[in-house]
XYZ file of C-alpha atoms in Angstrom:
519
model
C 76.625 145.821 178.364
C 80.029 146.869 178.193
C 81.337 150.847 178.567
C 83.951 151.614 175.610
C 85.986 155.459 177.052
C 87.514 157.510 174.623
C 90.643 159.303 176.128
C 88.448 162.594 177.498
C 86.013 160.068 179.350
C 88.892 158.040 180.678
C 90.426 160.620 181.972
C 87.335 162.239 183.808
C 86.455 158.605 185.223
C 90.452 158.537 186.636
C 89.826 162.402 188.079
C 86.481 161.839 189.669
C 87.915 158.828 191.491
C 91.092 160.657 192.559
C 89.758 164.424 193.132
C 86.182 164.487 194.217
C 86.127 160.314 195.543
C 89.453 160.686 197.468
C 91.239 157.351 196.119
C 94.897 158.241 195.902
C 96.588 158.135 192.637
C 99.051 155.999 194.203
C 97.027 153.506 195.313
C 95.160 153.189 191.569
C 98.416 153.186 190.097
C 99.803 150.288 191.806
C 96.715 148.395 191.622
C 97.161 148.806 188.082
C 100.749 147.726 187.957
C 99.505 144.370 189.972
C 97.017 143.592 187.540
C 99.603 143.942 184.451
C 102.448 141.640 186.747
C 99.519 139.587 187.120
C 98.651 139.073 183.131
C 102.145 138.227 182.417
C 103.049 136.046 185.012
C 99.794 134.417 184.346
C 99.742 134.425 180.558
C 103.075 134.468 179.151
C 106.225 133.515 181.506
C 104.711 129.967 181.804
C 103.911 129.771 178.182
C 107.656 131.079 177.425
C 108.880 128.774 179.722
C 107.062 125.682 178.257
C 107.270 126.398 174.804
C 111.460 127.141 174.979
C 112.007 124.380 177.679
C 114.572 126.515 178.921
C 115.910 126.625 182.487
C 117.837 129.941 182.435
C 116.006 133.118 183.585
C 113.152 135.264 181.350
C 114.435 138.664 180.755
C 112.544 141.622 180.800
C 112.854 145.093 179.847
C 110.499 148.453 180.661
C 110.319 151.025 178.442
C 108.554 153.941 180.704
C 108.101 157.768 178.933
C 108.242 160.049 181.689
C 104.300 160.451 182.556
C 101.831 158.443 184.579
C 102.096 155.742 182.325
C 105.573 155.242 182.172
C 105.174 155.369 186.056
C 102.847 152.369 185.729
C 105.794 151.008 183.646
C 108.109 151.386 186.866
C 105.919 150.146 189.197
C 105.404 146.972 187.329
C 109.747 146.451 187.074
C 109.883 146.726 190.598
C 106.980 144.188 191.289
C 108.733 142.069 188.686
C 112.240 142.282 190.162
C 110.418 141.313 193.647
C 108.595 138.398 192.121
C 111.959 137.044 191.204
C 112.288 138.220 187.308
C 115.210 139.642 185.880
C 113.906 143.456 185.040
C 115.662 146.066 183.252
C 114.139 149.771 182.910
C 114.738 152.209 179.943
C 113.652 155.223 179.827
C 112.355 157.843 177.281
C 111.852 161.350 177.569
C 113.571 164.352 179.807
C 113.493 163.712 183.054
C 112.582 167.326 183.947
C 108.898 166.560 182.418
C 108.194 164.320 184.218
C 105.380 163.867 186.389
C 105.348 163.963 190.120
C 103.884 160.025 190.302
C 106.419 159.176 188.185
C 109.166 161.030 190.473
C 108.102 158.931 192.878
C 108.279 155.632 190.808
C 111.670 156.548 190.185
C 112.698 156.965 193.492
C 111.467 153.911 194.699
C 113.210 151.845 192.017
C 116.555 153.457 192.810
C 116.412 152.770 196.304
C 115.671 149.059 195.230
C 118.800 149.202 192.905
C 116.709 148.319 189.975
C 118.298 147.941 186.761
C 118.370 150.914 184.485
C 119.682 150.359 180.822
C 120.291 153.147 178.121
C 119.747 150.965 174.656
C 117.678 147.553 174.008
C 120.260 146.559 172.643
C 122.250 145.871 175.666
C 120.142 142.432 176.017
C 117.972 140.110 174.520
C 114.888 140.474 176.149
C 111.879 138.031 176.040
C 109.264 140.323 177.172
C 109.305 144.332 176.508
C 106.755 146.436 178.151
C 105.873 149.328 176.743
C 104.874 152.312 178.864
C 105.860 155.174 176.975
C 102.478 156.927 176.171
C 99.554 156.751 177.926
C 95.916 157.557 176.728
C 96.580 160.825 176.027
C 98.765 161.088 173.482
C 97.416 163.108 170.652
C 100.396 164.385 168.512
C 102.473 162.696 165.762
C 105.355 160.706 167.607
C 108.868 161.392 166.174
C 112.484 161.952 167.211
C 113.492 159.699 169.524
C 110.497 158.373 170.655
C 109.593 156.949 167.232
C 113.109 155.098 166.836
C 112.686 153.777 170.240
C 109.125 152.159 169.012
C 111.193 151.146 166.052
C 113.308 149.234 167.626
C 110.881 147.227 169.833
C 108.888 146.523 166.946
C 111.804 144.956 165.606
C 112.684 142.824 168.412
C 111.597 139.261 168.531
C 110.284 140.097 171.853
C 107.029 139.487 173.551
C 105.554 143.270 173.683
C 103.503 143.876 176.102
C 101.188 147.103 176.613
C 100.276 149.395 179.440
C 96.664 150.479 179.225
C 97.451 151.047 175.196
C 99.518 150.835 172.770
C 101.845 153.749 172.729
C 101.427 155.516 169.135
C 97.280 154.639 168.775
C 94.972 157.104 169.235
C 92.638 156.507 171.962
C 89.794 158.018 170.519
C 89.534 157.176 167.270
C 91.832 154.062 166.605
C 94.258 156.430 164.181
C 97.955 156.016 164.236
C 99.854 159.293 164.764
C 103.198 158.320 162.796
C 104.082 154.700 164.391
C 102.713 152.788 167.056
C 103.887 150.114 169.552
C 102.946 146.720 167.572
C 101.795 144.640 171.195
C 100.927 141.283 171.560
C 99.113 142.056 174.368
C 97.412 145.634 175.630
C 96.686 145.611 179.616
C 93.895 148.401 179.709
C 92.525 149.691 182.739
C 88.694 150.049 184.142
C 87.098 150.056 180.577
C 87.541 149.105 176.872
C 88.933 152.368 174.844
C 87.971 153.019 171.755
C 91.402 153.171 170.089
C 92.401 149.943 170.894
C 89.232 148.240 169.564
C 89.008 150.346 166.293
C 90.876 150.247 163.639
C 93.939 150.747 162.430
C 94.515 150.845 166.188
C 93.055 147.109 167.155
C 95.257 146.018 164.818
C 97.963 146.796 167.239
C 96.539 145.784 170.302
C 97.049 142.510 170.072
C 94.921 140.437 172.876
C 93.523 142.921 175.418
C 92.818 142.658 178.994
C 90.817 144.796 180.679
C 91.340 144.756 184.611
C 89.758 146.401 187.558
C 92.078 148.719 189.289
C 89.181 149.642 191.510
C 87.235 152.853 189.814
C 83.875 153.851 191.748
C 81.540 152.590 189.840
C 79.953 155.954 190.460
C 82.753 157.454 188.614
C 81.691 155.621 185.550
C 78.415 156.399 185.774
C 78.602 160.238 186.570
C 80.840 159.888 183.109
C 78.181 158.194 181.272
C 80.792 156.725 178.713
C 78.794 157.311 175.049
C 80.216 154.304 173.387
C 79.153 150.504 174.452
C 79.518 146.988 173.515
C 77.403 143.715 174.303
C 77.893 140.214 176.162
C 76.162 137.315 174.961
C 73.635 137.433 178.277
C 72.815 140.757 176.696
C 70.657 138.706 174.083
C 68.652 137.500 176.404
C 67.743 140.840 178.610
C 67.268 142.750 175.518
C 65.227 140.464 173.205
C 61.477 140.645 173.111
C 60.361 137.991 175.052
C 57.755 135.596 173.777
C 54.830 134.848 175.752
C 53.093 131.386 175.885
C 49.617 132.925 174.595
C 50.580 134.389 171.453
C 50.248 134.110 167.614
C 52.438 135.373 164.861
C 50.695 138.635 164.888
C 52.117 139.336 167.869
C 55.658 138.782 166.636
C 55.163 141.525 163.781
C 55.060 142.288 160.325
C 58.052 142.717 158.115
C 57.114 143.836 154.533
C 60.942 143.369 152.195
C 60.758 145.475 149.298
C 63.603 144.247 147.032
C 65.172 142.168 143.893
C 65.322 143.113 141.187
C 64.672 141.009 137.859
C 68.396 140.136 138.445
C 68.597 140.056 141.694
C 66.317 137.409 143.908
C 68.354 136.245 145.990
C 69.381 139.801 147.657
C 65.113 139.381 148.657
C 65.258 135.617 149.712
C 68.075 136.857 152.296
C 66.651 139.268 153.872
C 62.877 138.076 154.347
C 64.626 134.731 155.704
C 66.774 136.904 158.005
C 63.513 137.952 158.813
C 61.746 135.200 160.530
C 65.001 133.516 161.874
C 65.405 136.859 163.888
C 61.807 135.446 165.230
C 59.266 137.889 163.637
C 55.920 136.935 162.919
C 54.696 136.884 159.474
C 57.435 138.297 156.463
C 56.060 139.565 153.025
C 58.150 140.197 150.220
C 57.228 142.373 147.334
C 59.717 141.919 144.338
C 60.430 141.940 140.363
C 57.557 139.619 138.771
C 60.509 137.314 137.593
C 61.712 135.897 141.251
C 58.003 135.317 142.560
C 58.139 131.450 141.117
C 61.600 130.854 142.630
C 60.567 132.288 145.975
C 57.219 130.519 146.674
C 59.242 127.517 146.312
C 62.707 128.762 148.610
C 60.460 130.862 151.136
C 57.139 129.381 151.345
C 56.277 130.817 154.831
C 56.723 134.120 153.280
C 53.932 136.082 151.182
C 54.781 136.834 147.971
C 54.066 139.840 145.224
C 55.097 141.807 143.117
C 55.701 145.606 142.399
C 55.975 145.888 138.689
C 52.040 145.538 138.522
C 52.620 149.026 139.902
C 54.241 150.388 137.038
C 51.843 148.861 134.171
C 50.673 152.771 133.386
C 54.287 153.579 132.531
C 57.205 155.773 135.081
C 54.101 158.283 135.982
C 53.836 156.316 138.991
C 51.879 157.046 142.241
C 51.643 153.828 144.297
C 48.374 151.889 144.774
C 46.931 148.249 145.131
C 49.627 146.021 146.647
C 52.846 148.891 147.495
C 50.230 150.978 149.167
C 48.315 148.352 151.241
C 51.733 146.564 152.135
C 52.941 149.805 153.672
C 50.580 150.018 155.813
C 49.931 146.757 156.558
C 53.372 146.332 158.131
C 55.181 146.840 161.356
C 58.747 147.078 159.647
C 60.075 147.805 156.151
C 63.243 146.761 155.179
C 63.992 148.438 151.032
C 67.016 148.092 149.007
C 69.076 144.363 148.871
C 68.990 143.873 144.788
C 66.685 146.269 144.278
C 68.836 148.086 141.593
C 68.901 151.953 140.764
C 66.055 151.623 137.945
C 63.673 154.250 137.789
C 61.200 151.696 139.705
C 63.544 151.482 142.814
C 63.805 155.349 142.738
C 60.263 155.383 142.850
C 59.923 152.802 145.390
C 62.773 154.414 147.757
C 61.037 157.997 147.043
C 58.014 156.600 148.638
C 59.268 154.676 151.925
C 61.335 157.822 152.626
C 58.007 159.508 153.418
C 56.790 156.767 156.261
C 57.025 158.141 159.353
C 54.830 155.583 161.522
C 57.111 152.941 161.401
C 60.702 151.482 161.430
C 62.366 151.375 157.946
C 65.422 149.493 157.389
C 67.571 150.895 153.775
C 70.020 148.394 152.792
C 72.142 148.517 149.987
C 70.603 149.184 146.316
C 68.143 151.404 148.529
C 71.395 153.580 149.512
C 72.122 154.035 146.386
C 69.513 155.281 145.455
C 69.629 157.807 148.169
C 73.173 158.964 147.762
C 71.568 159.845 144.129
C 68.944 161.882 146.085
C 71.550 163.677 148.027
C 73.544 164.271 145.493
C 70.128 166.241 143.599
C 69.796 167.870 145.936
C 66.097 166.223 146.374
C 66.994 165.381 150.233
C 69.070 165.784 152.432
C 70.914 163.127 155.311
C 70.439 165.069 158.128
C 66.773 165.366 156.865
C 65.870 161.390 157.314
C 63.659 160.740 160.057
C 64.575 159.062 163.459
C 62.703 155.937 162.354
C 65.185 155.298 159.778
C 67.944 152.956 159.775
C 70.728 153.087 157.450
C 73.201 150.063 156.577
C 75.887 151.456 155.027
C 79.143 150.451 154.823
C 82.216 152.180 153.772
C 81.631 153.094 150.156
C 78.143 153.642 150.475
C 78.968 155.649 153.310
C 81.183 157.877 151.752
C 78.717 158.524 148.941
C 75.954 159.276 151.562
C 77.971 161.791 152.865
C 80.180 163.147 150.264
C 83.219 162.376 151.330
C 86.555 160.084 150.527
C 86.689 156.644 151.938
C 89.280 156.760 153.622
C 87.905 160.121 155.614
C 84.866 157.657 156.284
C 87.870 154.802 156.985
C 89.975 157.097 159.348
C 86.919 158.028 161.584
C 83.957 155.458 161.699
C 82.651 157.043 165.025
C 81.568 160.498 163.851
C 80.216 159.187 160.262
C 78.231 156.836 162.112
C 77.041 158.924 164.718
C 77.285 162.426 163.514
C 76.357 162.959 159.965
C 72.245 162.101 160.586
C 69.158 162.348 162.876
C 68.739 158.824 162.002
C 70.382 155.533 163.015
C 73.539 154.966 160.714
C 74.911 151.300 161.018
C 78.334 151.473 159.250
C 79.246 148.094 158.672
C 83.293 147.374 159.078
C 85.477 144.777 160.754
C 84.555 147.081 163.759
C 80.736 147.737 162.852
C 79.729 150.898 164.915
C 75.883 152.259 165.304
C 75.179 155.415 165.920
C 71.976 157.500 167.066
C 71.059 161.143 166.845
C 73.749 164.344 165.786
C 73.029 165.650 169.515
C 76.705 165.394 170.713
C 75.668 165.343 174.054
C 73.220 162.732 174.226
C 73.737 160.686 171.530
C 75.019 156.982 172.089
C 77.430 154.968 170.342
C 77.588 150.985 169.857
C 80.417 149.362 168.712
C 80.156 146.029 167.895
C 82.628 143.202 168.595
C 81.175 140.041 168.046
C 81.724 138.343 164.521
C 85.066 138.085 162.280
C 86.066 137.746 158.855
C 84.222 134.826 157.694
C 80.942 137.119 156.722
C 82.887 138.942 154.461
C 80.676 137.176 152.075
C 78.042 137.894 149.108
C 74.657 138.494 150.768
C 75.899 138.952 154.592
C 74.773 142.550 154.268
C 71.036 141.555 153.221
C 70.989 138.984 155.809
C 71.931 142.017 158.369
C 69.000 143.764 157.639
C 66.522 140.899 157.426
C 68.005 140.432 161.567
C 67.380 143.899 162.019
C 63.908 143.679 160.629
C 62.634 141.087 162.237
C 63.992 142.058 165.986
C 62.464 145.408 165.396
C 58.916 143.904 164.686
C 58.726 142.118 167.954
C 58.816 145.435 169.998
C 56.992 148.171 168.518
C 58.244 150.312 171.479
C 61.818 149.279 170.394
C 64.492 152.506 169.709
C 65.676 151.486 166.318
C 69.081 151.987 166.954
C 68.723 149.184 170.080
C 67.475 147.083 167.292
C 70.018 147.583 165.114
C 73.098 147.058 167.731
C 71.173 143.947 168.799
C 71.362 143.105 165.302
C 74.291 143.508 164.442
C 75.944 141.733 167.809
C 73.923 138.562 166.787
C 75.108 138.951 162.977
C 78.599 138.494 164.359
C 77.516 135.998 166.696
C 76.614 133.376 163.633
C 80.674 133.725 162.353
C 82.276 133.171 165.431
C 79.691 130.059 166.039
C 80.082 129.198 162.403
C 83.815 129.189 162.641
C 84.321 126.895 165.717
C 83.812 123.497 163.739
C 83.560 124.961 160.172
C 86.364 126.939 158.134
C 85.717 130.701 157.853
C 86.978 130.822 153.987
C 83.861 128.820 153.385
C 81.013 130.393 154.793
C 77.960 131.687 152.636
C 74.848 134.170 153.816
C 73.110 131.130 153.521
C 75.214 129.370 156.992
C 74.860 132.790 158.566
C 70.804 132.262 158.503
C 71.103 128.539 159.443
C 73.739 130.006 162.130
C 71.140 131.824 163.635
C 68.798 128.995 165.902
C 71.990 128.314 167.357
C 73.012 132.025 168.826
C 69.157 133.374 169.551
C 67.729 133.017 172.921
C 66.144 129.394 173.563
């Protein structure tokens, strides 16, 4: 497990480690310079070098604002100039703001003679490093710091990041005015949130993280809220499966979904189900998909719900909805169910189970929002059992709010707006737990790419929920749901190293799975 800061919890990591540890700043700062000399002698010189076949000298230019970061920026020209590489250093910002590290930087790089340049323009430069603003930058950027960004966006440079890209917030991954487009962000000690979340990771380009030598008791006293998973995760995490078992050990997973319309939403999920290694899967659906799904899912068992409604919309469930609910471990309600008055009744009466661990996907959503919107329930009413897979429409309709206010700030609609776990799918999927500020934790998941933007992916999410969830009755939903999710991605990126990604279906993504689940 990975910690992801946002800028307040970077900040207290760097002033436990300087203030109450004793590490000078100093000695952090040029540890971090080091480690971004290091990346680009490492990753890009050569590469320029090899690619241009050139034998004259690689030109490089600093761009440093007049904080700690743009005294990182320094530091790194005069490590550069010492390593041999031409290094030029422009800077941004009044000189009487600036801070005392950076005083420091300065004075060092005069006393080395180091090249100081007032316009980009003077050169062409094959690597820019930008070290204008540091983590925390919060206000628009204008003036003269936003045509400085303009003009190294427009340079056919390499553009190179310290610790982020100047212009993204840190926190939230929002753009205040224009932002340094990098190929390559530097980052120090952890992951931030900007620089993974959109719009922000879009101008990240490849990030680095390095160890400039934070206590790790820094970072724990912090207790960072957000994380992220490694593949060795899977293994520590998943139930493990014992050699003297049977498939009721494994769990139950009872799918309540399809409509008339709609079977394969149903076949999706329940398949999810038992590649995600549950036990024993039943599926109750419309009466028209049983035929199709005893044939595609014959491990499953199969019935229906309309016998339910043979007495008309006056419906209070009985014989098979009743004794399913409690014969399973996990419900999963909503791919294809539609918003007939049948679903309504159907989501009406899972949102009353409290025993267990209910996955809504979808159609079930929708149905909700409706609910909300009557006034019949509220979000911050569902119970902690719950797990909700929206993504950003359905989102926005479970909360009442634009998509783009969903869009701009996935972190507190995913972690904020309900009691219950809230998995809001994006290109940057993020699960959250709980509305207690204070305690609540964040995943943000970065496995996966485009390639399951794809009919049925979403189902298929929730079968892999489902069926992780049954294993471990003792499981925190939202643990299943990251875990979930991480493996979800884990099919595309598998998927896409012999396959195309325009090409694959939510079928691939289930016959993805044997091959990214624990042995």
């Amino acid at each position: 497990m990975k910690y992801i800061t946002d800028a307040k919890e970077a900040k207290q990591i760097d002033n436990i480690s300087i203030n109450e540890i004793g590490i000078p700043s100093l000695v952090l700062m040029e540890r971090a310079a080091l480690s971004v000399v290091d990346e680009i002698q490492k990753k890009i010189i050569g590469k320029l070098k090899s690619i241009s076949n050139r034998n004259d000298e690689i030109k490089v230019l600093v761009v440093a604002g007049m904080g700690n970061n743009g005294a990182d920026g320094v530091a790194v020209a005069r490590m550069l100039m010492h390593n041999g590489i031409e290094t030029d250093i422009k800077l941004v910002g009044n000189i009487e703001y600036a801070s005392d590290e950076m005083r420091k930087q300065l004075g060092i790089a005069k006393k080395l003679e180091i090249s100081f340049v007032t316009n980009i323009e003077d050169k062409e430069y094959d690597i820019i490093i930008d070290a204008i603003f540091g983590i925390g930058l919060s206000r628009e950027i204008t003036g003269g710091y936003k045509e400085i960004i303009e003009k190294i966006n427009e340079s056919k440079s390499y553009i190179v990041s310290v610790d982020i890209s100047s212009g993204v917030d840190a926190s939230s991954g929002r753009i205040l005015g224009i932002a340094v487009k990098s190929d390559m962000t530097v980052t120090f000690g952890t992951l931030k949130r900007g620089m993974i979340m959109f719009p922000g990771a879009g101008f990240s380009g490849e990030i680095k993280v390095r160890d400039i030598g934070f206590p790790v008791e820094a970072v724990e006293s912090v207790s960072p809220k957000a994380y992220t998973f490694e593949q060795k995760d899977i293994n520590e995490i998943m139930p493990q499966r014992k050699v003297r078992t049977n498939k009721g050990n494994y769990g139950k997973v009872l799918v309540i979904a399809g409509c008339e319309t709609m079977c394969g939403a149903c076949y999706f999920s329940a398949a999810a189900a038992y590649k995600a290694g549950c036990g024993i899967v039943r599926i109750l659906t419309a009466k028209e998909n049983l035929q199709v799904l005893k044939t595609k899912l014959p491990e499953a068992i199969i019935g229906s719900y309309d016998e339910e409604f043979e007495d008309g919309i006056d419906f209070t469930p009985k014989k098979e909805v009743e004794e399913a609910i409690n014969w399973a471990d996990v419900i999963v309600i909503g791919p294809g169910l539609g918003k007939s008055m049948k679903a309504k009744i159907l989501v009406k009466r899972i949102l009353k189970v409290t025993d267990k661990t209910v996955v809504i996907d979808a159609d079930g959503l929708n149905v909700l929002a409706e609910f909300i919107d009557n006034g019949e329930i509220a979000l911050d009413n569902i119970g902690p059992n719950f797990i909700l897979t929206p993504h950003i429409k359905e989102m926005s309709r479970l909360a009442n709010k634009t998509t783009d206010e969903v869009k701009n700030d996935l972190s507190y609609f995913a972690a904020a707006q309900a009691y219950c776990t809230v998995v809001l799918k994006d290109a940057r999927t993020v699960v959250g737990e709980g509305r207690d500020v204070e305690k609540r934790k964040m995943y943000i998941n970065m496995s996966g790419n485009n390639a399951l933007a794809t009919g049925g992916s979403g189902d298929v999410l929730s079968g892999i929920i489902a069926g992780i969830a049954a294993q471990d009755r003792e499981m925190k939903p939202s643990l299943a749901a990251a875990l979930g999710v991480y493996i979800h991605g884990l099919t595309a990126e598998r998927y896409t190293e012999t396959k195309s990604r325009y090409s694959m279906t939510a079928s691939d993504i289930i016959d993805m799975l044997p091959q990214v689940m624990p042995e």
